Amino acid sequence: MSRVIVLFSVIFALLPGMIVFLASFSAGNSLAFPPREFTLHWYGVILGDPEFSSALLMSVMLAGVTSVVATAIALLAALAISRYRTPTTVLIEAFLLSPMVVPHVVIGIGILQIYIIYGLRADLMTLTTGHLIVTIPFALRLLLASIAGLDRRVEMAAASLGAPPFTVFRSVVLPQMKMGIAGALVAAFILSFDDVSLTIFLVQPGYTTIPILLFNQAENNPGPAIHAASVILLLASWIAIFLIDRLMGFERLAFASRK
Amino acid sequence: MSGAAASGNEAARATSAGARPSGHRVRMTPWLIVFGLLAPALLLYATVYLGGMAIIGLASFGLGPDAESGATLANYREVFASAHIQAVVLRTLRVSAITVIACLVLGFPVARYITSPDARWRSFVVMAVLSPLMVSAIGRVFGWIALFGPGSWVAAQTMHFFGTRATGLLYTEAGVVIGLTNILLPFMVLSIAASRANLDESLLKAAASLGATPSAVFWQVELPLNLPGILGGVLIVFSLSITNFATAALLGGSGRDVVAYEIYSNILTYHQPGTGTALAILLLVCSVAIMMLAIWVGRRADAMQAARVET
């Protein structure tokens, strides 16, 4: 019985992705599954659609900038928090991780209100700023876990041999954290790339991302081309999972990102 | 605030170090470095995140830059009085409760399997069941839409067996529960698996060797030992479920809103920031309280575990 439920859960977890994948090759004109004939037509449609390609470009730029900046800010914070454990830094750690437990919708409205007050419009910078708030906590979690795994005696040895703090950081700490940093970059990228519930408050025409485009089209009238677009999002996710599994082990990431 | 104190401290040290004949380089106080490292994150959080939430809080009480009158509870009164919002809240709670149960029923055996020592397909199961943590939620929603929607095989079968409308499960609460269970199952599995990692297997063997039937071992020994993980998972899944936006909105369809979507449409579609912000603050308070409870349960379980190991 227990094994049957495990098998069912595996199929259940993979099912929607599989269906989108198969349906994206469907020759039919509706979103129905299973497909009767197979074609690559919808990929041509979606890649030739200027609205889609500009959203794809926006999504990639947004996720790229967000992941680099979020990882950099989180790395600095992680060093401070892990190396100087005081009640204040423990409190700051909790504060910096707190967006994980705040509903994205609430964060989204808050940022929207701030932007309205300062008259800021949607652009790469304002969207990135919003995305930083929801990606920094995950990057910070992963980097703190990565730092916790380091052997501090190596740093102490370097310092006692006369290396100034920055040299210790650059040539001792940083190389050991390579995998953790790469994991944080990939995780932040994919979180930003897939976000709907925060981004929907911040986008404006001309600055739409792929998930928002899909969300709006699904609300109106989804055509089969939407499956091809979804497959592109799913492929990005699976590439990210593959990379993370190679870098730090997917399981470690899963447990580290646990709420 | 502390920055000024730290730099004052720093100046004092610098003079005393300079007076020393040893010729050592002046060392910055750690606090200055610590705040320097934390400054970008704190600055960003203070302006956008805390600032934004403060504005929502003020707006929900009728305060803010373009407020006409003093603080009022009118928005909250409206939220509690509105029959429409009551229906939305009830629907959200009902869907979330069923999702929690579904996640528990599926998640417990999975957590048990991936923590058992003789799991042959362990890494595959971990990868498959936990992948929804990273795999695009919006991308997968269209899988359910295709599967549940009109003209699909599932729609034909539900029509055949239950005689419901040909839309199948799309735009029904059952469809929303299936979609939510699909994204939130990993959180239940992780919570239970983490608590099982420090489960002493010999206790189960001891119970069995003392003559307990397999079902007695499960209900009287294994389940109570897993309770912290289960409770943590239940709270986390419930909290994520009541705050879910995209999956519930797309699978529920119009007229079957959940709280998060109601907030969104109040603010962006109907331009009623009063109700929207009041509802947002209520959702925030509930979800944060539930998450705090989950964290507290986890800490307590760890403390109990540590106490057991020591004795």
Coordinates of N, CA, C and O in Angstrom, one line a residue, chain B residues 135-245:
Chain B
V135 N 10.5 23.4 -10.4 CA 9.9 23.4 -11.8 C 8.8 24.4 -11.9 O 7.9 24.3 -11.0
S136 N 8.8 25.2 -12.9 CA 7.9 26.3 -13.1 C 6.4 25.9 -12.7 O 5.8 25.0 -13.4
A137 N 5.8 26.6 -11.7 CA 4.5 26.3 -11.4 C 3.5 26.7 -12.5 O 2.6 26.0 -12.8
I138 N 3.8 27.9 -13.1 CA 2.9 28.4 -14.1 C 2.9 27.5 -15.3 O 1.9 27.2 -16.0
G139 N 4.1 26.9 -15.6 CA 4.3 26.0 -16.8 C 3.4 24.8 -16.6 O 2.8 24.3 -17.5
R140 N 3.4 24.2 -15.3 CA 2.7 23.0 -15.1 C 1.2 23.2 -15.0 O 0.4 22.2 -15.3
V141 N 0.8 24.4 -14.7 CA -0.7 24.6 -14.6 C -1.3 24.3 -15.9 O -2.4 23.7 -15.9
F142 N -0.6 24.6 -17.0 CA -1.2 24.3 -18.3 C -1.4 22.8 -18.6 O -2.2 22.4 -19.4
G143 N -0.6 22.0 -17.9 CA -0.8 20.6 -18.0 C -2.1 20.2 -17.4 O -2.9 19.4 -18.0
W144 N -2.4 20.7 -16.2 CA -3.7 20.4 -15.6 C -4.9 21.0 -16.5 O -5.9 20.3 -16.6
I145 N -4.7 22.2 -17.0 CA -5.7 22.8 -17.8 C -6.0 21.9 -19.0 O -7.2 21.6 -19.3
A146 N -5.0 21.4 -19.6 CA -5.2 20.5 -20.8 C -5.8 19.2 -20.4 O -6.7 18.6 -21.1
L147 N -5.4 18.7 -19.2 CA -6.0 17.4 -18.7 C -7.4 17.5 -18.3 O -8.2 16.6 -18.5
F148 N -7.7 18.6 -17.6 CA -9.0 18.8 -17.0 C -10.0 19.5 -18.0 O -11.2 19.4 -17.8
G149 N -9.5 20.2 -18.9 CA -10.3 21.1 -19.7 C -11.4 20.4 -20.6 O -11.3 19.2 -20.7
P150 N -12.2 21.2 -21.2 CA -13.3 20.6 -22.1 C -12.6 19.9 -23.2 O -11.6 20.4 -23.7
G151 N -13.2 18.8 -23.6 CA -12.6 18.1 -24.8 C -11.5 17.1 -24.4 O -11.1 16.3 -25.2
S152 N -11.1 17.1 -23.1 CA -10.0 16.3 -22.7 C -10.5 14.9 -22.4 O -11.7 14.7 -22.2
W153 N -9.6 13.9 -22.3 CA -10.0 12.6 -21.9 C -10.6 12.5 -20.5 O -11.6 11.9 -20.3
V154 N -10.0 13.3 -19.6 CA -10.5 13.3 -18.2 C -12.0 13.9 -18.2 O -12.8 13.4 -17.5
A155 N -12.2 14.9 -19.0 CA -13.5 15.5 -19.1 C -14.5 14.5 -19.6 O -15.6 14.4 -19.0
A156 N -14.1 13.7 -20.6 CA -15.0 12.7 -21.1 C -15.3 11.7 -20.1 O -16.5 11.2 -19.9
Q157 N -14.3 11.3 -19.3 CA -14.5 10.3 -18.3 C -15.4 10.8 -17.1 O -16.2 10.0 -16.7
T158 N -15.1 12.0 -16.7 CA -15.9 12.5 -15.6 C -17.4 12.7 -16.0 O -18.3 12.4 -15.3
M159 N -17.5 13.1 -17.3 CA -18.9 13.2 -17.9 C -19.5 11.8 -17.8 O -20.7 11.6 -17.4
H160 N -18.7 10.8 -18.2 CA -19.3 9.4 -18.4 C -19.7 8.9 -17.0 O -20.7 8.3 -16.8
F161 N -18.8 9.1 -16.0 CA -19.0 8.5 -14.7 C -19.9 9.3 -13.8 O -20.7 8.8 -13.0
F162 N -19.7 10.6 -13.8 CA -20.4 11.5 -12.8 C -21.5 12.3 -13.4 O -22.3 12.9 -12.7
G163 N -21.5 12.4 -14.8 CA -22.5 13.1 -15.5 C -22.4 14.6 -15.2 O -23.3 15.4 -15.4
T164 N -21.2 15.1 -14.8 CA -21.0 16.6 -14.7 C -20.8 17.2 -16.0 O -20.8 16.6 -17.0
R165 N -20.8 18.6 -16.0 CA -20.6 19.3 -17.2 C -19.3 18.9 -17.9 O -18.4 18.4 -17.3
A166 N -19.2 19.1 -19.2 CA -18.1 18.6 -20.0 C -16.8 19.4 -19.7 O -15.8 19.1 -20.3
T167 N -16.8 20.4 -18.8 CA -15.6 21.1 -18.5 C -14.6 20.2 -17.6 O -13.5 20.5 -17.4
G168 N -15.1 19.0 -17.2 CA -14.3 18.1 -16.4 C -14.0 18.8 -15.1 O -14.8 19.3 -14.4
L169 N -12.7 18.7 -14.7 CA -12.3 19.2 -13.4 C -11.9 20.7 -13.4 O -11.7 21.3 -12.4
L170 N -11.7 21.2 -14.6 CA -11.2 22.6 -14.7 C -12.3 23.5 -14.2 O -13.5 23.3 -14.4
Y171 N -11.8 24.5 -13.4 CA -12.7 25.5 -12.8 C -13.6 24.8 -11.7 O -14.8 25.2 -11.6
T172 N -13.1 23.8 -11.1 CA -13.8 23.2 -9.9 C -12.8 23.3 -8.7 O -11.6 23.4 -8.9
E173 N -13.4 23.2 -7.5 CA -12.5 23.2 -6.3 C -11.6 21.9 -6.3 O -10.5 22.0 -5.9
A174 N -12.1 20.8 -6.8 CA -11.3 19.6 -6.9 C -10.1 19.8 -7.7 O -9.0 19.4 -7.4
G175 N -10.3 20.5 -8.9 CA -9.1 20.8 -9.7 C -8.1 21.7 -9.0 O -6.9 21.5 -9.1
V176 N -8.6 22.7 -8.2 CA -7.7 23.6 -7.5 C -6.9 22.7 -6.5 O -5.7 22.9 -6.3
V177 N -7.6 21.8 -5.8 CA -6.9 21.0 -4.8 C -5.8 20.1 -5.4 O -4.7 20.0 -4.9
I178 N -6.1 19.6 -6.6 CA -5.2 18.7 -7.3 C -3.9 19.6 -7.6 O -2.8 19.2 -7.4
G179 N -4.2 20.8 -8.2 CA -3.1 21.6 -8.6 C -2.2 22.1 -7.4 O -1.0 22.1 -7.4
L180 N -2.9 22.4 -6.3 CA -2.2 22.9 -5.1 C -1.4 21.7 -4.5 O -0.2 21.9 -4.0
T181 N -2.0 20.5 -4.4 CA -1.3 19.4 -3.9 C 0.0 19.1 -4.7 O 1.0 18.8 -4.1
N182 N -0.2 19.3 -6.0 CA 1.0 19.0 -6.8 C 2.2 19.9 -6.5 O 3.3 19.5 -6.5
I183 N 1.9 21.2 -6.2 CA 3.0 22.1 -5.9 C 3.5 22.0 -4.5 O 4.6 22.3 -4.2
L184 N 2.6 21.7 -3.5 CA 2.9 21.8 -2.1 C 3.4 20.5 -1.5 O 3.9 20.5 -0.4
L185 N 3.2 19.4 -2.2 CA 3.6 18.1 -1.7 C 5.1 18.0 -1.2 O 5.4 17.5 -0.2
P186 N 6.0 18.7 -2.0 CA 7.4 18.6 -1.6 C 7.6 19.2 -0.1 O 8.5 18.7 0.6
F187 N 6.9 20.2 0.2 CA 7.1 20.8 1.6 C 6.7 19.8 2.7 O 7.3 19.8 3.7
M188 N 5.6 19.1 2.4 CA 5.2 18.1 3.4 C 6.2 17.0 3.5 O 6.7 16.6 4.6
V189 N 6.7 16.5 2.3 CA 7.7 15.4 2.3 C 9.0 15.9 3.0 O 9.5 15.1 3.9
L190 N 9.4 17.1 2.7 CA 10.7 17.6 3.4 C 10.5 17.7 4.9 O 11.4 17.3 5.6
S191 N 9.4 18.2 5.3 CA 9.2 18.4 6.8 C 9.2 17.0 7.5 O 9.8 16.8 8.5
I192 N 8.4 16.0 6.9 CA 8.4 14.7 7.6 C 9.7 14.0 7.5 O 10.2 13.4 8.4
A193 N 10.3 14.1 6.3 CA 11.6 13.4 6.1 C 12.7 13.9 7.1 O 13.5 13.2 7.6
A194 N 12.7 15.3 7.3 CA 13.6 15.9 8.2 C 13.5 15.3 9.6 O 14.4 15.1 10.3
S195 N 12.2 15.2 10.0 CA 12.0 14.7 11.4 C 12.2 13.2 11.5 O 12.6 12.7 12.6
R196 N 12.2 12.5 10.4 CA 12.5 11.1 10.4 C 14.0 10.8 10.4 O 14.4 9.7 10.8
A197 N 14.7 11.8 9.9 CA 16.2 11.6 9.8 C 16.7 11.3 11.2 O 17.7 10.5 11.3
N198 N 16.1 11.9 12.3 CA 16.7 11.5 13.6 C 15.7 10.6 14.4 O 15.6 10.7 15.6
L199 N 15.0 9.8 13.6 CA 14.1 8.8 14.2 C 14.9 7.6 14.5 O 15.6 7.1 13.7
D200 N 14.8 7.1 15.8 CA 15.5 6.0 16.2 C 14.8 4.7 15.7 O 13.8 4.3 16.3
E201 N 15.3 4.0 14.6 CA 14.6 2.9 14.1 C 14.5 1.7 15.1 O 13.6 0.9 15.0
S202 N 15.5 1.7 16.0 CA 15.5 0.6 17.0 C 14.2 0.6 17.8 O 13.8 -0.5 18.3
L203 N 13.6 1.8 18.0 CA 12.4 1.8 18.8 C 11.3 1.0 18.1 O 10.5 0.4 18.8
L204 N 11.2 1.1 16.8 CA 10.2 0.4 16.0 C 10.4 -1.1 16.1 O 9.5 -1.9 16.3
K205 N 11.7 -1.5 16.0 CA 12.0 -2.9 16.2 C 11.7 -3.4 17.6 O 11.2 -4.5 17.7
A206 N 12.0 -2.6 18.6 CA 11.8 -3.0 19.9 C 10.3 -3.2 20.1 O 9.9 -4.2 20.7
A207 N 9.4 -2.3 19.6 CA 8.0 -2.4 19.7 C 7.5 -3.7 19.1 O 6.7 -4.5 19.6
A208 N 8.1 -4.0 17.9 CA 7.7 -5.2 17.2 C 8.1 -6.5 17.9 O 7.4 -7.4 18.1
S209 N 9.3 -6.4 18.5 CA 9.8 -7.6 19.2 C 9.1 -7.8 20.5 O 9.0 -8.9 21.0
L210 N 8.5 -6.8 21.0 CA 7.7 -6.9 22.2 C 6.2 -7.4 21.9 O 5.4 -7.4 22.8
G211 N 6.0 -7.7 20.6 CA 4.7 -8.3 20.3 C 3.7 -7.4 19.7 O 2.5 -7.8 19.5
A212 N 4.1 -6.1 19.4 CA 3.1 -5.2 18.8 C 2.8 -5.6 17.4 O 3.7 -6.0 16.7
T213 N 1.5 -5.5 17.0 CA 1.2 -5.8 15.6 C 1.7 -4.7 14.7 O 1.9 -3.6 15.2
P214 N 2.0 -4.9 13.4 CA 2.5 -3.9 12.5 C 1.6 -2.6 12.6 O 2.2 -1.5 12.6
S215 N 0.3 -2.7 12.7 CA -0.5 -1.5 12.7 C -0.4 -0.8 14.1 O -0.4 0.4 14.2
A216 N -0.2 -1.6 15.1 CA 0.1 -1.0 16.5 C 1.4 -0.3 16.5 O 1.5 0.9 17.0
V217 N 2.4 -0.8 15.8 CA 3.7 -0.2 15.7 C 3.6 1.1 15.0 O 4.1 2.2 15.4
F218 N 2.8 1.1 13.9 CA 2.6 2.3 13.2 C 1.9 3.4 14.0 O 2.3 4.5 14.1
W219 N 0.7 3.0 14.5 CA -0.2 4.0 15.1 C 0.3 4.5 16.5 O 0.1 5.6 16.9
Q220 N 1.0 3.5 17.2 CA 1.3 3.9 18.6 C 2.8 4.3 18.8 O 3.1 4.9 19.8
V221 N 3.7 3.9 17.8 CA 5.1 4.3 18.0 C 5.6 5.2 16.9 O 6.0 6.3 17.1
E222 N 5.4 4.7 15.6 CA 6.0 5.4 14.5 C 5.3 6.8 14.3 O 6.0 7.8 14.2
L223 N 4.0 6.8 14.3 CA 3.3 8.1 14.0 C 3.5 9.1 15.1 O 3.9 10.3 14.8
P224 N 3.4 8.7 16.4 CA 3.7 9.7 17.5 C 5.2 10.3 17.4 O 5.4 11.5 17.6
L225 N 6.1 9.4 17.0 CA 7.5 9.9 16.9 C 7.7 10.9 15.7 O 8.5 11.7 15.7
N226 N 6.8 10.7 14.7 CA 6.8 11.6 13.5 C 6.0 12.9 13.7 O 5.9 13.7 12.8
L227 N 5.3 13.0 14.8 CA 4.3 14.0 14.9 C 4.9 15.4 14.7 O 4.2 16.2 14.0
P228 N 6.0 15.8 15.2 CA 6.6 17.1 15.0 C 6.7 17.4 13.5 O 6.3 18.5 13.0
G229 N 7.2 16.5 12.7 CA 7.4 16.6 11.3 C 6.1 16.8 10.6 O 5.9 17.6 9.7
I230 N 5.1 16.0 11.0 CA 3.8 16.0 10.4 C 3.1 17.4 10.7 O 2.6 18.0 9.8
L231 N 3.2 17.8 12.0 CA 2.6 19.0 12.3 C 3.2 20.2 11.6 O 2.5 21.1 11.1
G232 N 4.6 20.2 11.5 CA 5.3 21.2 10.8 C 4.8 21.3 9.3 O 4.5 22.3 8.8
G233 N 4.8 20.1 8.7 CA 4.4 20.0 7.3 C 2.9 20.5 7.1 O 2.7 21.2 6.2
V234 N 2.0 20.1 8.0 CA 0.6 20.5 7.9 C 0.6 22.1 8.0 O -0.1 22.7 7.1
L235 N 1.3 22.7 8.9 CA 1.2 24.1 9.0 C 1.8 24.8 7.8 O 1.2 25.8 7.3
I236 N 3.0 24.3 7.3 CA 3.6 25.0 6.2 C 2.7 24.9 4.9 O 2.5 25.8 4.2
V237 N 2.2 23.7 4.7 CA 1.4 23.5 3.5 C 0.1 24.3 3.6 O -0.3 24.9 2.6
F238 N -0.5 24.4 4.8 CA -1.7 25.2 4.9 C -1.4 26.7 4.7 O -2.1 27.3 3.9
S239 N -0.3 27.1 5.2 CA 0.1 28.5 5.1 C 0.3 28.9 3.6 O -0.1 29.9 3.1
L240 N 1.1 28.0 2.9 CA 1.4 28.3 1.5 C 0.1 28.1 0.6 O 0.0 28.8 -0.4
S241 N -0.8 27.3 1.1 CA -2.0 27.1 0.3 C -3.0 28.3 0.5 O -3.5 28.7 -0.5
I242 N -3.1 28.8 1.7 CA -4.0 30.0 1.8 C -3.4 31.2 1.1 O -4.2 32.1 0.8
T243 N -2.1 31.3 0.9 CA -1.5 32.5 0.2 C -1.3 32.3 -1.3 O -0.9 33.2 -2.0
N244 N -1.6 31.0 -1.8 CA -1.3 30.8 -3.2 C -2.1 31.7 -4.1 O -3.3 31.9 -3.9
F245 N -1.4 32.1 -5.2 CA -2.1 33.0 -6.1 C -2.3 32.4 -7.5 O -3.5 32.2 -7.9

